[in-house]
Each structure stands twice: as structure tokens, then as C-alpha cells.
Tab-separated table of C-alpha atoms and ligand atoms in Angstrom:
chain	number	residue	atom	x	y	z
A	1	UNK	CA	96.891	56.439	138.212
A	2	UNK	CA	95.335	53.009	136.488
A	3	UNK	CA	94.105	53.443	133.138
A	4	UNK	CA	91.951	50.808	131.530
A	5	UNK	CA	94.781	48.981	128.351
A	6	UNK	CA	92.303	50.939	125.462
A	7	UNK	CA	92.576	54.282	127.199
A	8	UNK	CA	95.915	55.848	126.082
A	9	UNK	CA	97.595	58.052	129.331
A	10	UNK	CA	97.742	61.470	129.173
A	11	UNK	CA	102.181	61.279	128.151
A	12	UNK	CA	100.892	58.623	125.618
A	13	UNK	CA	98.482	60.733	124.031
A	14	UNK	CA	100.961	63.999	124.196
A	15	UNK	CA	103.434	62.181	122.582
A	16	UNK	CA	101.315	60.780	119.818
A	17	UNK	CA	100.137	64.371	118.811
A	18	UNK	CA	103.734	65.700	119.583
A	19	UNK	CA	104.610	63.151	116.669
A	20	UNK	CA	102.692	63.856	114.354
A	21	UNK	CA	102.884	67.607	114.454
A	22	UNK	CA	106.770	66.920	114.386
A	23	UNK	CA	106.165	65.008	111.546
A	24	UNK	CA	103.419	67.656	109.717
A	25	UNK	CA	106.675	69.996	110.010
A	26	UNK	CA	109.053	67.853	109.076
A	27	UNK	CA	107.124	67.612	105.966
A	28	UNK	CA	106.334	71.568	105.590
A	29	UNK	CA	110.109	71.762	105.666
A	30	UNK	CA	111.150	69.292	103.411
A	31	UNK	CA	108.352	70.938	100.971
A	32	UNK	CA	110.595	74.310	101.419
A	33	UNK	CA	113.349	72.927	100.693
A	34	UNK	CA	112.136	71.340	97.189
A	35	UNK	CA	110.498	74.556	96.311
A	36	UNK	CA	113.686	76.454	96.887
A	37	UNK	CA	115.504	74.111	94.886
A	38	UNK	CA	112.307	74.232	91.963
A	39	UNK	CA	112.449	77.972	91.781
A	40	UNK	CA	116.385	77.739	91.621
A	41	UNK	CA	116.892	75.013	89.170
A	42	UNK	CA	114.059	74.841	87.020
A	43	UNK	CA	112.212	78.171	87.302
A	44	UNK	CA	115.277	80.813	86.818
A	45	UNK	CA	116.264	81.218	83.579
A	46	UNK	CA	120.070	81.066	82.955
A	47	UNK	CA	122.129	84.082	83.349
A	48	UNK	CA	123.307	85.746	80.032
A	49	UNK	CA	125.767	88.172	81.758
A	50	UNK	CA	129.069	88.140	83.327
A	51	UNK	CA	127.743	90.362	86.522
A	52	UNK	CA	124.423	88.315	86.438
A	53	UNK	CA	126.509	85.217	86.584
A	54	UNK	CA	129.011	86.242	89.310
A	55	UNK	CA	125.557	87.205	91.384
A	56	UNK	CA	124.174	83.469	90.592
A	57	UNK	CA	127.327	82.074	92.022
A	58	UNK	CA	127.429	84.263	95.083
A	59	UNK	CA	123.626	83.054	95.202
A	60	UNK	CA	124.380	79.692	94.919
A	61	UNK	CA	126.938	79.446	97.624
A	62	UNK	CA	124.508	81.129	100.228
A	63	UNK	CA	121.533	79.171	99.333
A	64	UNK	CA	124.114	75.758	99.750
A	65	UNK	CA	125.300	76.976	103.021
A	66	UNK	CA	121.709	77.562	104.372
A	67	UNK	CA	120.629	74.247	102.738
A	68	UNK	CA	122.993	72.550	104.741
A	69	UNK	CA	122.816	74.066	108.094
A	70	UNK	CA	118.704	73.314	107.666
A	71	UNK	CA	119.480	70.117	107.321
A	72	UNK	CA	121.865	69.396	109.485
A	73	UNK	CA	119.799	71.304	112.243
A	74	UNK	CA	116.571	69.685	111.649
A	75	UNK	CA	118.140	66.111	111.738
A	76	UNK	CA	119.584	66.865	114.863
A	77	UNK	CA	116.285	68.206	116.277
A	78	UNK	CA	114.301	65.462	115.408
A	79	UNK	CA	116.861	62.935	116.459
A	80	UNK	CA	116.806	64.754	119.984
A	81	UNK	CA	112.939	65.067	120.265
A	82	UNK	CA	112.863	61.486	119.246
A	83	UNK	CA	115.357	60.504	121.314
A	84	UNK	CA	115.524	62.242	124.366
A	85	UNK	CA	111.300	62.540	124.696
A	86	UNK	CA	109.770	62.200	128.184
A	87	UNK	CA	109.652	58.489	129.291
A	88	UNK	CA	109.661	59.681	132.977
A	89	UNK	CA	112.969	57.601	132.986
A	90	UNK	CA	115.833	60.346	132.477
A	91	UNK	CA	116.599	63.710	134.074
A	92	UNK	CA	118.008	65.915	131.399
A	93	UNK	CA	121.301	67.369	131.783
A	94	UNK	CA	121.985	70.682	132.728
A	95	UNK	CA	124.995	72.629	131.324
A	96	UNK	CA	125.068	76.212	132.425
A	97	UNK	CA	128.793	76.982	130.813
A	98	UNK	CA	131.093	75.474	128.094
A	99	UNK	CA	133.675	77.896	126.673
A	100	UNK	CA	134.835	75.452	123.636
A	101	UNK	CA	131.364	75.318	122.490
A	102	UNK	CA	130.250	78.646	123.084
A	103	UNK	CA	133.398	80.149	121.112
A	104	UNK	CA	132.913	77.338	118.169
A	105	UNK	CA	129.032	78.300	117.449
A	106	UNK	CA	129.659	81.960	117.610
A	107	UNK	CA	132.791	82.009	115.701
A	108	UNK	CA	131.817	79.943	112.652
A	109	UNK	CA	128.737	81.609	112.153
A	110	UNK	CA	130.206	84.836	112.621
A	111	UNK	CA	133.111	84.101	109.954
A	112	UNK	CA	130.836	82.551	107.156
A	113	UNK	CA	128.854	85.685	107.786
A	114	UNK	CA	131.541	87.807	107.301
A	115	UNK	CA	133.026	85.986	103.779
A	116	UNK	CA	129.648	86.453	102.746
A	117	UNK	CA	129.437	90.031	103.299
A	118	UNK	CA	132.867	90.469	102.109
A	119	UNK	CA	132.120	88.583	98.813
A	120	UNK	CA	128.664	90.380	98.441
A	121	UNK	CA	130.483	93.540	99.152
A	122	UNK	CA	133.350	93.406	96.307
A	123	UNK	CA	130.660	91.896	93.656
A	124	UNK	CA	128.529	94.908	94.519
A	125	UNK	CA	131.344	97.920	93.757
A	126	UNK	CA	131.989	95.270	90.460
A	127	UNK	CA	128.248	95.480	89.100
A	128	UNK	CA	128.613	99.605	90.093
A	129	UNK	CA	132.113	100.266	88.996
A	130	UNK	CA	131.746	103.579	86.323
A	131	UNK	CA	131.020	102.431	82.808
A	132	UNK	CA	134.130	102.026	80.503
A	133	UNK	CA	134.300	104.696	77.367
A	134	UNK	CA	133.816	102.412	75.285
A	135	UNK	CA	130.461	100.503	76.436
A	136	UNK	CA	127.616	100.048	74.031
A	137	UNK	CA	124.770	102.856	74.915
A	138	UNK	CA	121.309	102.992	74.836
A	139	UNK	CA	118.992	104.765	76.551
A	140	UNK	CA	115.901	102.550	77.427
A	141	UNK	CA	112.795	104.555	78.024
A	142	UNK	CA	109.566	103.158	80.699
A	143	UNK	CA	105.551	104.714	80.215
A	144	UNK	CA	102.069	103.206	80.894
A	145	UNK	CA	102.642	100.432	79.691
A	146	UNK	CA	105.198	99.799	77.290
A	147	UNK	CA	108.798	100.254	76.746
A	148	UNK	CA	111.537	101.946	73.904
A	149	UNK	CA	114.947	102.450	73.265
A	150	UNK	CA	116.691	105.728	72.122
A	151	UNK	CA	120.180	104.783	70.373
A	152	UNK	CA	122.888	107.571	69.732
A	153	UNK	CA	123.729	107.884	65.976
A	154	UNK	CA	126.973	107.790	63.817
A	155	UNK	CA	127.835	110.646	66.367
A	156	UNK	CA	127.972	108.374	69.569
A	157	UNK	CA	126.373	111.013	71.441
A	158	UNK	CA	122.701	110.808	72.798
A	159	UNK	CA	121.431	114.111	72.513
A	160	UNK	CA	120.078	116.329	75.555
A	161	UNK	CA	116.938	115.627	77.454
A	162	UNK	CA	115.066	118.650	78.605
A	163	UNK	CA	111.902	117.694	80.448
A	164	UNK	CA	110.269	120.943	79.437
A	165	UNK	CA	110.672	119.304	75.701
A	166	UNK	CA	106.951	117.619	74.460
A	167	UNK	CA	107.122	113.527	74.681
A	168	UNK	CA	107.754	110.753	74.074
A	169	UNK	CA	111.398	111.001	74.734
A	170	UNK	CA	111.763	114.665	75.329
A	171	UNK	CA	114.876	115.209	73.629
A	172	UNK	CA	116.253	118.540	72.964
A	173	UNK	CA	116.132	119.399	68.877
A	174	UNK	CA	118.307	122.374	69.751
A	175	UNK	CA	121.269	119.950	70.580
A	176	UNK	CA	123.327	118.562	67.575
A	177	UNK	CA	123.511	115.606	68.898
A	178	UNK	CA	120.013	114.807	69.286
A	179	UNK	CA	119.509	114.970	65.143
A	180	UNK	CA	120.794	111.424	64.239
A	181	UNK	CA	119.306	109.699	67.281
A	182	UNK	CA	117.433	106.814	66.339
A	183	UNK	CA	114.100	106.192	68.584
A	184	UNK	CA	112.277	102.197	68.365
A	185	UNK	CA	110.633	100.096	70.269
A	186	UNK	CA	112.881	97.653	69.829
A	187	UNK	CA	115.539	96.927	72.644
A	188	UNK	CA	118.725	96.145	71.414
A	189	UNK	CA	121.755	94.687	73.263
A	190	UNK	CA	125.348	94.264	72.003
A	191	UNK	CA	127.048	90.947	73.038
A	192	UNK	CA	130.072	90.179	74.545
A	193	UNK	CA	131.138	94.204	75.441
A	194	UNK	CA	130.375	96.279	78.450
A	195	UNK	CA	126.507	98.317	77.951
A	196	UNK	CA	125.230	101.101	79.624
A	197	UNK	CA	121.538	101.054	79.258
A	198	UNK	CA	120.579	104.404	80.376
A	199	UNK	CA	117.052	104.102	82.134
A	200	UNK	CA	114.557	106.985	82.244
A	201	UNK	CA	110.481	107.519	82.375
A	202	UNK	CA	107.804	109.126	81.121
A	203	UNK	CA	105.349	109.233	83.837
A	204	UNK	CA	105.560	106.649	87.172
A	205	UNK	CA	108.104	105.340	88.907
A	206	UNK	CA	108.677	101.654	87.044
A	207	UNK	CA	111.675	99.018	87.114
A	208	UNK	CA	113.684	97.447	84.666
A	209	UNK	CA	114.083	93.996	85.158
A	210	UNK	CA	115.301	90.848	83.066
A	211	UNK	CA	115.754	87.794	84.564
A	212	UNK	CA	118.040	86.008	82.554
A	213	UNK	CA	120.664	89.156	83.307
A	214	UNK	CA	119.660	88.777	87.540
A	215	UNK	CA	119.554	92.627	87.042
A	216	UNK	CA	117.117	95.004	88.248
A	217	UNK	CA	116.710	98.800	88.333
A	218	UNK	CA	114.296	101.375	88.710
A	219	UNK	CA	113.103	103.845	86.339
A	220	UNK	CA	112.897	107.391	88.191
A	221	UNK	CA	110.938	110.720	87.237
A	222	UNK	CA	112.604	113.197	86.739
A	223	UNK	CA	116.408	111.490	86.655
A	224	UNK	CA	118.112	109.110	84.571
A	225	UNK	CA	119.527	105.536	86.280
A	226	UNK	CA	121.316	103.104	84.849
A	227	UNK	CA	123.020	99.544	84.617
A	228	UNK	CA	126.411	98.396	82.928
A	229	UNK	CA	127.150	94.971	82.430
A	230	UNK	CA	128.048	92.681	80.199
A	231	UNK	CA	125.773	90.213	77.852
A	232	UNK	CA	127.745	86.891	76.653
A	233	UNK	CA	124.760	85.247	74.867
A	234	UNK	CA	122.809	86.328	71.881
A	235	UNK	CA	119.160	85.849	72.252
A	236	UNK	CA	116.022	87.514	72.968
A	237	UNK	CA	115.209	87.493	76.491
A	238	UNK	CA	112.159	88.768	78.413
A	239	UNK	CA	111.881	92.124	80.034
A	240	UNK	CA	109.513	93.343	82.629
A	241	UNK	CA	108.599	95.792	84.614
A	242	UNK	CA	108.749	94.976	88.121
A	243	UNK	CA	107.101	98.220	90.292
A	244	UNK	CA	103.669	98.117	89.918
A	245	UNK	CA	102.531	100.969	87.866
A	246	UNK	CA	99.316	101.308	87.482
A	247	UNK	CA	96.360	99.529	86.219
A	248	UNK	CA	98.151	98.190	83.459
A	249	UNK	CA	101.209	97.241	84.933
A	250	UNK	CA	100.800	93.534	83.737
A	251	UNK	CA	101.113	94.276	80.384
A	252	UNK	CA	104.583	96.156	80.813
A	253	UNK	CA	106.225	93.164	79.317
A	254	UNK	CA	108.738	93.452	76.348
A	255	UNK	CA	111.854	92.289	74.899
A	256	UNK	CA	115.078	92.786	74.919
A	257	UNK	CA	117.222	91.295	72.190
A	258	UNK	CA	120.854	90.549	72.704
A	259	UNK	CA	122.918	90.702	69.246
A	260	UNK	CA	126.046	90.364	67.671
A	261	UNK	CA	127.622	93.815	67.205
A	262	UNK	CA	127.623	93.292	63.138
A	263	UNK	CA	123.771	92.504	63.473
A	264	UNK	CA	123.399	95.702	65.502
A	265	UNK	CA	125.664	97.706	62.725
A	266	UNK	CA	123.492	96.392	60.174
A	267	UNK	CA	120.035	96.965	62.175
A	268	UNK	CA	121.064	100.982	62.626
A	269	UNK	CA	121.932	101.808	59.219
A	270	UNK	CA	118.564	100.658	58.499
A	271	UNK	CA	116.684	102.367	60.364
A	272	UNK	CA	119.203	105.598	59.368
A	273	UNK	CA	118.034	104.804	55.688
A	274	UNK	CA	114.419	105.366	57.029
A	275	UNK	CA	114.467	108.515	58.447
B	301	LIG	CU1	105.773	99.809	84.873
């Protein structure tokens, strides 16, 4: 087969467009890995809680591990398409069995796997573990479209919820405990000690989430969920709700403000005074 010196051949022109489209992936990929990194390092806001800082770590070591296999992998494959592409020159070499290797690619895997799980496992029954006695409370209520927080009084007791009780919060008058309950829209968090926020709606199904504690949950009709952890900055952070709702479900932003437990003291006896 003579072709004319202008004309490219037919392996010529297949490996041109072979490079290129290597290359337009090559590129896609590298673009995936700087967006990963983007959303990681610049995007997230810093965790404010011990759980939500254990989970960033955890995070962090799976995202390195993945980062580095990618790599490593897609150096390799380019250096072999590069490398070994048809000339019409070599045969390629065919290697139907090799214990060593077969043993050494599904053994690592399997073992990094395996910490991972492991690790993921423990942090999980951490973040889950039944709230200490003495954790902070507040109950923090979801509705189309806004959020509030119910705090137990000088009693320490939230009092009972009876969904057959009128809204907004549905709260039993009946039960002693209920009388010194202070309702706001304000969400207040107490730093540095363990709090169960106490998560129930009004209406939908919505979800609790702040980014800066890498903490999620969803807010259930008809039964209360909740989350314990463990804030160690002050600070107001932002809180949204992350099931979509209904029409209005973009506006279900709020704020949740971590204080000192003085500031918080201070805070409920004036709202006490006020009622
Ligand atoms: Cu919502």
C-alpha cells in the first residue's frame, strides 16, 4: 500500500486521533481532580465539631488514597498507550498466569478496603453512641419554610409533645414540664459540651444540615430524630435544609449560633424575664 508523502496512512491517522482523545481525557481528568481538591479545600467550610472533624479526617484519608491511585494509574496508562502503541514492529506479550501479582493487586486493595471500613465503622457507633446525661438539649423544630428551637427551662425537662396538641410546636400544656419551655427562632448551641439537638417537623419530611458540623439528619413526621455531638468553636454558622420540601424549599435557610455556655445562661433568663 503506497500512499502519496501528504496523505497520512490509515495507523497514522488512528494514532493522531487516538492522541488527542487521550489527551482530551487526560485533561477531563486532571480537571476532576482540581475540582475535587476546589470543593475540598476552598469550598467546605471548616468543621466546628469534634465528630464533624473525626469525619473530615476519615474523609481526607480516602479522598488521598483515591487521589493517588488516579494518579498513579493514569500515568501508567498513558505511559503504556504511548509507549507500547501499534508501530507494526512488536507483538505484545501474553501472560495468562502470575500468582505474585495476582495475590499483590487483590490483597492490597482488599486490605485498604477493609481499614477503611473498619475506621468508617468505629467513627460511625462514635457519632451514634447514646447521648451523655449531661448534654446540652434543644429541640430544633423544621416547617414550610423556616426553622425554631424549643429549649427546656430551669426544669431541664422539655415538656411532652402530643401531636393531637394545635401547632406550632404541639406541646402538651397538661405536662409540668412543658410550662417553663422557652420557644424562638433562634438556634442556639452550647460550646465545647456534648448537645442533643432533638429534631422534629411540622408538616414534610425536611433535613437538618450544617456544613461546618459535616452533620446531617432528617426531620421525620410523626417521630422525633436526633444528633449529639460536640461544637468546639463559637460562631454562627449556616443551617439548611437539605430534602427538598416544597416550593419554598430554597428559602429554608437559617442559623445556628454556637455560644459560650455563660452567653447561653444569660440569653435564657432573658427570654424567662419576657414571658
Ligand atoms: Cu425543608
Amino acid at each position: 500500500m503506497e500512499a502519496t508523502p501528504q496523505v497520512p496512512s490509515p495507523l497514522e491517522e488512528t494514532q493522531r486521533s487516538g492522541l488527542s482523545l487521550g489527551l482530551a481525557v487526560w485533561l477531563f481528568s486532571l480537571l476532576g481532580v482540581a475540582g475535587a481538591l476546589y470543593a475540598r479545600w476552598v469550598w467546605t467550610p471548616q468543621s466546628v465539631t469534634r465528630e464533624g472533624t473525626s469525619i473530615q479526617s476519615l474523609f481526607d484519608i480516602i479522598l488521598g488514597i483515591i487521589l493517588v491511585a488516579f494518579i498513579v494509574v493514569h500515568l501508567l496508562l498513558g505511559y503504556f498507550v504511548i509507549r507500547y502503541r501499534a508501530r507494526g514492529r512488536e507483538a505484545a506479550l501474553y501472560l495468562p498466569h502470575h500468582t505474585a501479582l495476582e495475590v499483590t493487586y487483590t490483597a492490597v486493595p482488599a486490605a485498604v478496603l477493609v481499614a477503611l471500613s473498619v475506621a468508617g465503622m468505629v467513627l460511625w457507633s462514635r457519632v451514634h453512641a447514646p447521648p451523655p446525661p449531661d448534654a446540652f438539649v434543644v429541640e430544633v423544630r423544621g416547617e414550610q419554610f423556616g426553622w425554631s428551637a424549643r429549649y427546656p427551662g430551669p426544669d431541664g425537662k422539655l415538656g411532652r409533645v402530643d401531636n393531637r396538641v394545635p401547632a406550632p410546636f404541639n406541646v402538651d400544656p397538661r405536662d409540668p414540664a412543658s410550662r417553663d419551655d422557652v420557644i424562638s427562632p433562634q438556634i442556639y448551641l452550647v460550646v465545647n459540651r456534648p448537645n442533643r439537638v432533638l429534631l422534629r417537623t411540622r408538616d414534610v419530611q425536611h433535613s437538618f444540615w450544617v456544613p461546618a458540623f459535616r452533620l446531617k439528619k432528617d426531620l421525620l413526621p410523626g417521630a422525633t430524630t436526633e444528633l449529639v455531638f460536640t461544637p468546639t468553636r463559637t460562631g454562627e454558622f449556616d443551617l439548611a435544609c437539605a430534602e427538598l420540601c416544597g416550593v419554598g424549599h430554597y428559602t429554608m435557610a437559617g442559623k445556628v449560633r454556637v455560644v459560650t455556655q455563660e452567653e447561653f445562661d444569660r440569653w435564657m433568663r432573658q427570654q424567662a424575664r419576657r414571658e
